[in-house]
CSV table of C-alpha atoms in Angstrom, one decimal:
chain,number,residue,atom,x,y,z
E,844,PRO,CA,0.0,0.0,0.0
E,845,ASP,CA,3.0,2.4,0.4
E,846,VAL,CA,4.1,1.8,-3.2
E,847,ILE,CA,3.2,4.5,-5.7
E,848,ILE,CA,3.2,3.5,-9.3
E,849,GLU,CA,2.9,5.9,-12.2
E,850,ALA,CA,1.5,4.2,-15.2
E,851,GLN,CA,1.9,5.3,-18.8
E,852,PHE,CA,-0.5,3.7,-21.3
E,853,ASP,CA,-0.1,3.4,-25.0
E,854,ASP,CA,-2.8,3.6,-27.7
E,855,SER,CA,-3.7,-0.1,-27.4
E,856,ASP,CA,-4.6,0.4,-23.7
E,857,ALA,CA,-6.8,3.3,-24.6
E,858,GLU,CA,-8.8,1.1,-27.0
E,859,HIS,CA,-9.7,-1.3,-24.2
E,860,GLY,CA,-10.5,1.5,-21.8
E,861,GLN,CA,-8.9,2.9,-18.7
E,862,ASP,CA,-10.6,0.4,-16.4
E,863,HIS,CA,-9.0,-2.5,-18.3
E,864,SER,CA,-5.5,-1.0,-17.8
E,865,GLN,CA,-6.1,-0.4,-14.1
E,866,ASP,CA,-7.3,-4.0,-13.7
E,867,THR,CA,-4.2,-5.3,-15.5
E,868,LEU,CA,-1.9,-3.2,-13.2
E,869,ALA,CA,-3.8,-4.5,-10.1
E,870,ASP,CA,-3.5,-8.1,-11.3
E,871,ASP,CA,0.3,-7.8,-11.8
E,872,ILE,CA,0.7,-6.4,-8.3
E,873,LYS,CA,-1.4,-9.2,-6.8
E,874,LYS,CA,0.6,-11.9,-8.6
E,875,LEU,CA,3.8,-10.4,-7.2
E,876,SER,CA,2.4,-10.4,-3.7
E,877,LEU,CA,1.0,-14.0,-3.9
E,878,ASP,CA,4.3,-15.3,-5.2
E,879,THR,CA,6.2,-13.8,-2.3
E,880,GLY,CA,3.6,-15.1,0.2
E,881,GLU,CA,3.8,-18.6,-1.1
E,882,LYS,CA,7.6,-18.6,-0.7
E,883,VAL,CA,7.2,-17.6,2.9
E,884,LYS,CA,4.7,-20.4,3.6
E,885,ALA,CA,6.9,-22.9,2.0
E,886,ALA,CA,9.8,-21.9,4.2
E,887,GLY,CA,7.6,-22.3,7.3
E,888,ILE,CA,6.5,-25.8,6.3
E,889,GLY,CA,10.1,-26.9,5.9
E,890,GLY,CA,11.0,-25.6,9.3
E,891,VAL,CA,13.3,-22.9,8.0
E,892,HIS,CA,13.2,-19.7,10.0
E,893,ARG,CA,14.9,-16.7,8.5
E,894,THR,CA,16.1,-13.8,10.7
E,895,LYS,CA,17.5,-11.6,7.9
E,896,GLN,CA,15.7,-10.1,5.0
E,897,ASP,CA,16.2,-11.9,1.7
E,898,ASP,CA,18.7,-10.4,-0.7
E,899,GLY,CA,16.5,-11.3,-3.6
E,900,PRO,CA,14.2,-8.8,-5.5
E,901,LYS,CA,11.5,-7.1,-3.5
E,902,VAL,CA,7.8,-6.7,-4.4
E,903,ASN,CA,8.2,-2.9,-4.7
E,904,ASP,CA,11.2,-3.2,-6.9
E,905,PRO,CA,10.5,-1.3,-10.1
E,906,ARG,CA,12.5,-3.8,-12.1
E,907,LEU,CA,9.8,-6.4,-11.5
E,908,LEU,CA,7.2,-4.2,-13.2
E,909,PRO,CA,6.5,-4.3,-17.0
E,910,GLU,CA,8.0,-1.6,-19.1
E,911,LYS,CA,4.6,-0.1,-19.9
E,912,PHE,CA,3.9,0.8,-16.2
E,913,LEU,CA,7.1,2.8,-15.7
E,914,GLN,CA,7.2,6.5,-16.1
E,915,ARG,CA,10.4,7.9,-17.6
E,916,THR,CA,11.9,11.0,-16.0
E,917,ALA,CA,14.3,13.6,-17.3
E,918,LYS,CA,16.1,16.7,-16.1
E,919,VAL,CA,16.7,19.9,-18.1
E,920,VAL,CA,20.5,20.6,-18.1
E,921,TYR,CA,20.9,23.3,-20.7
E,922,ILE,CA,18.8,25.8,-22.7
E,923,LEU,CA,19.8,25.8,-26.4
E,924,GLU,CA,17.8,28.8,-27.6
E,925,LYS,CA,15.8,31.4,-25.7
E,926,LYS,CA,12.5,31.9,-27.6
E,927,HIS,CA,10.9,34.4,-25.3
E,928,SER,CA,11.8,38.0,-25.6
E,929,ARG,CA,12.3,38.3,-21.8
E,930,ALA,CA,10.1,41.4,-21.9
E,931,ALA,CA,6.8,41.6,-20.1
E,932,THR,CA,4.2,44.2,-19.3
E,933,GLY,CA,3.0,44.6,-15.7
E,934,PHE,CA,2.7,46.6,-12.6
E,935,ILE,CA,5.2,47.6,-9.8
E,936,LYS,CA,4.5,47.7,-6.1
E,937,LEU,CA,6.4,48.0,-2.9
E,938,LEU,CA,7.6,44.9,-1.1
E,939,ALA,CA,5.5,43.7,1.9
E,940,ASP,CA,8.3,43.5,4.4
E,941,LYS,CA,9.2,47.2,5.1
E,942,ASN,CA,11.9,46.3,7.6
E,943,SER,CA,14.0,44.2,5.2
E,944,GLU,CA,17.1,45.4,3.5
E,945,LEU,CA,15.6,44.4,0.2
E,946,PHE,CA,12.7,46.8,0.7
E,947,ARG,CA,15.1,49.8,0.5
E,948,ARG,CA,16.7,48.6,-2.7
E,949,CYS,CA,14.0,46.8,-4.8
E,950,ALA,CA,10.4,46.8,-5.8
E,951,MET,CA,8.3,43.9,-7.0
E,952,PHE,CA,7.2,43.7,-10.7
E,953,SER,CA,4.1,41.6,-11.3
E,954,PRO,CA,3.6,40.8,-15.0
E,955,VAL,CA,0.1,40.7,-16.6
E,956,ASP,CA,0.9,37.3,-18.2
E,957,HIS,CA,1.0,34.8,-15.3
E,958,ARG,CA,3.3,32.5,-17.3
E,959,VAL,CA,6.1,35.1,-16.7
E,960,PRO,CA,7.6,35.0,-13.2
E,961,ARG,CA,7.5,38.0,-10.9
E,962,ALA,CA,10.8,39.9,-10.7
E,963,TYR,CA,12.7,42.2,-8.4
E,964,VAL,CA,13.5,45.6,-10.0
E,965,SER,CA,15.8,48.3,-8.7
E,966,LEU,CA,14.1,51.3,-7.1
E,967,ALA,CA,16.6,53.4,-9.1
E,968,ASP,CA,14.7,52.4,-12.3
E,969,CYS,CA,11.3,53.3,-10.8
E,970,PRO,CA,9.8,56.8,-10.9
E,971,PRO,CA,11.3,59.2,-8.3
E,972,ASP,CA,8.2,59.5,-6.2
E,973,PHE,CA,7.2,55.9,-6.4
E,974,VAL,CA,8.3,55.1,-2.8
E,975,THR,CA,6.4,58.1,-1.3
E,976,ARG,CA,3.3,57.8,-3.5
E,977,PRO,CA,3.1,54.1,-4.7
E,978,GLU,CA,-0.7,54.4,-5.1
E,979,ASP,CA,-0.2,56.8,-8.1
E,980,TYR,CA,1.3,53.9,-10.0
E,981,SER,CA,-1.0,51.1,-9.1
E,982,ASN,CA,-2.7,51.2,-12.5
E,983,MET,CA,0.3,52.2,-14.6
E,984,LEU,CA,1.7,49.7,-17.1
E,985,PHE,CA,5.5,49.2,-17.3
E,986,ILE,CA,7.8,47.2,-19.6
E,987,CYS,CA,10.3,45.0,-17.7
E,988,ARG,CA,13.0,42.8,-19.1
E,989,ILE,CA,14.2,39.8,-17.2
E,990,VAL,CA,18.0,39.8,-17.0
E,991,ASP,CA,18.7,37.0,-14.5
E,992,TRP,CA,17.0,34.3,-12.4
E,993,LYS,CA,19.2,32.7,-9.7
E,994,GLU,CA,18.6,29.1,-8.8
E,995,ASP,CA,18.2,29.8,-5.1
E,996,SER,CA,15.6,32.6,-5.6
E,997,ASN,CA,11.8,32.4,-6.1
E,998,PHE,CA,11.8,35.6,-8.1
E,999,ALA,CA,13.7,36.7,-11.2
E,1000,THR,CA,15.7,39.9,-11.5
E,1001,GLY,CA,14.4,42.5,-13.9
E,1002,GLN,CA,15.1,45.9,-15.3
E,1003,LEU,CA,12.4,48.5,-16.0
E,1004,ALA,CA,12.6,49.7,-19.6
E,1005,LYS,CA,9.8,52.3,-19.8
E,1006,SER,CA,6.4,53.4,-18.7
E,1007,LEU,CA,3.6,52.7,-21.1
E,1008,GLY,CA,0.7,54.5,-19.6
E,1009,GLN,CA,-2.6,53.7,-17.9
E,1010,ALA,CA,-3.8,50.1,-18.1
E,1011,GLY,CA,-6.9,49.6,-20.1
E,1012,GLU,CA,-6.1,52.2,-22.8
E,1013,ILE,CA,-5.6,51.0,-26.4
E,1014,GLU,CA,-2.2,52.5,-27.1
E,1015,PRO,CA,-0.3,51.3,-24.0
E,1016,GLU,CA,-1.8,47.9,-24.2
E,1017,THR,CA,-1.0,47.5,-27.9
E,1018,GLU,CA,2.6,48.7,-27.4
E,1019,GLY,CA,3.0,46.2,-24.5
E,1020,ILE,CA,1.8,43.3,-26.6
E,1021,LEU,CA,4.1,44.2,-29.5
E,1022,THR,CA,7.1,44.6,-27.2
E,1023,GLU,CA,6.5,41.3,-25.5
E,1024,TYR,CA,6.5,39.4,-28.8
E,1025,GLY,CA,9.5,41.3,-30.2
E,1026,VAL,CA,7.6,43.0,-33.0
E,1027,ASP,CA,9.4,46.1,-34.5
E,1028,PHE,CA,6.8,48.8,-34.7
E,1029,SER,CA,9.2,51.7,-35.1
E,1030,ASP,CA,8.7,54.3,-37.9
E,1031,PHE,CA,9.8,53.4,-41.5
E,1032,SER,CA,13.1,54.8,-42.6
E,1033,SER,CA,13.4,57.6,-45.1
E,1034,GLU,CA,14.8,55.2,-47.6
E,1035,ALA,CA,11.7,53.0,-47.4
E,1036,LEU,CA,9.4,55.9,-47.7
E,1037,GLU,CA,11.1,57.2,-50.8
E,1038,CYS,CA,10.2,54.0,-52.7
E,1039,LEU,CA,6.5,55.0,-52.4
E,1040,PRO,CA,4.8,57.3,-54.9
E,1041,GLN,CA,5.5,60.9,-54.1
E,1042,SER,CA,2.7,62.6,-56.1
E,1043,LEU,CA,-0.4,62.3,-54.0
E,1044,PRO,CA,-3.2,61.4,-54.3
E,1045,TRP,CA,-2.0,58.3,-56.1
E,1046,VAL,CA,-4.3,56.3,-58.3
E,1047,ILE,CA,-3.9,53.1,-60.3
E,1048,SER,CA,-3.4,53.7,-63.9
E,1049,PRO,CA,-5.9,52.3,-66.4
E,1050,GLY,CA,-3.3,50.2,-68.1
E,1051,GLU,CA,-2.4,48.6,-64.8
E,1052,MET,CA,-6.1,48.0,-64.0
E,1053,ALA,CA,-6.6,46.3,-67.4
E,1054,LYS,CA,-4.0,43.5,-66.6
E,1055,ARG,CA,-5.0,43.0,-63.0
E,1056,ARG,CA,-7.9,41.2,-61.4
E,1057,ASP,CA,-10.1,43.5,-59.3
E,1058,LEU,CA,-10.7,41.9,-55.9
E,1059,ARG,CA,-12.3,45.0,-54.3
């Protein structure tokens, strides 16, 4: 009863239903238990009394279980490529423990996207009056970039990039989403704009219209 077994079923098990797979697992465990019990009874009939535990395989030995009932495990050892931009939009607030040394140096950044971890940001990156008037920034969106995350810390380390504006407004929210996904929304260069027609208003010539299909 103190043995926990994680089972992994393939497609053939799914066709017979989950109940069938659980019954098969239970039958295998019962067989192992019965085989061990019969060996103990046989030893008692023969008058053999053992004072030490057998060196043979135990009932809870995973090696006795079929391969299909074993859950493979792995450990991440290295990140080959960082896909996320490490930028997130969120809010800043003071730390809860006002007597700690960290309270005088850092603030807490809480991202809107809960898949991104919370991060400590330096008070030097925050607005000058944030410490004295934190309620003024409770609804202000900020862009923060995660620069580090130590193994022994529950929170990452971030750096505030800029203030976007009030949460709920179209422009700050849009800029935050574009920044998070690494979309370049800066103005076009003068070289790119020079490729466009300069005489405005511009219309399609009749000759161009004759050889094109009108999809308007």
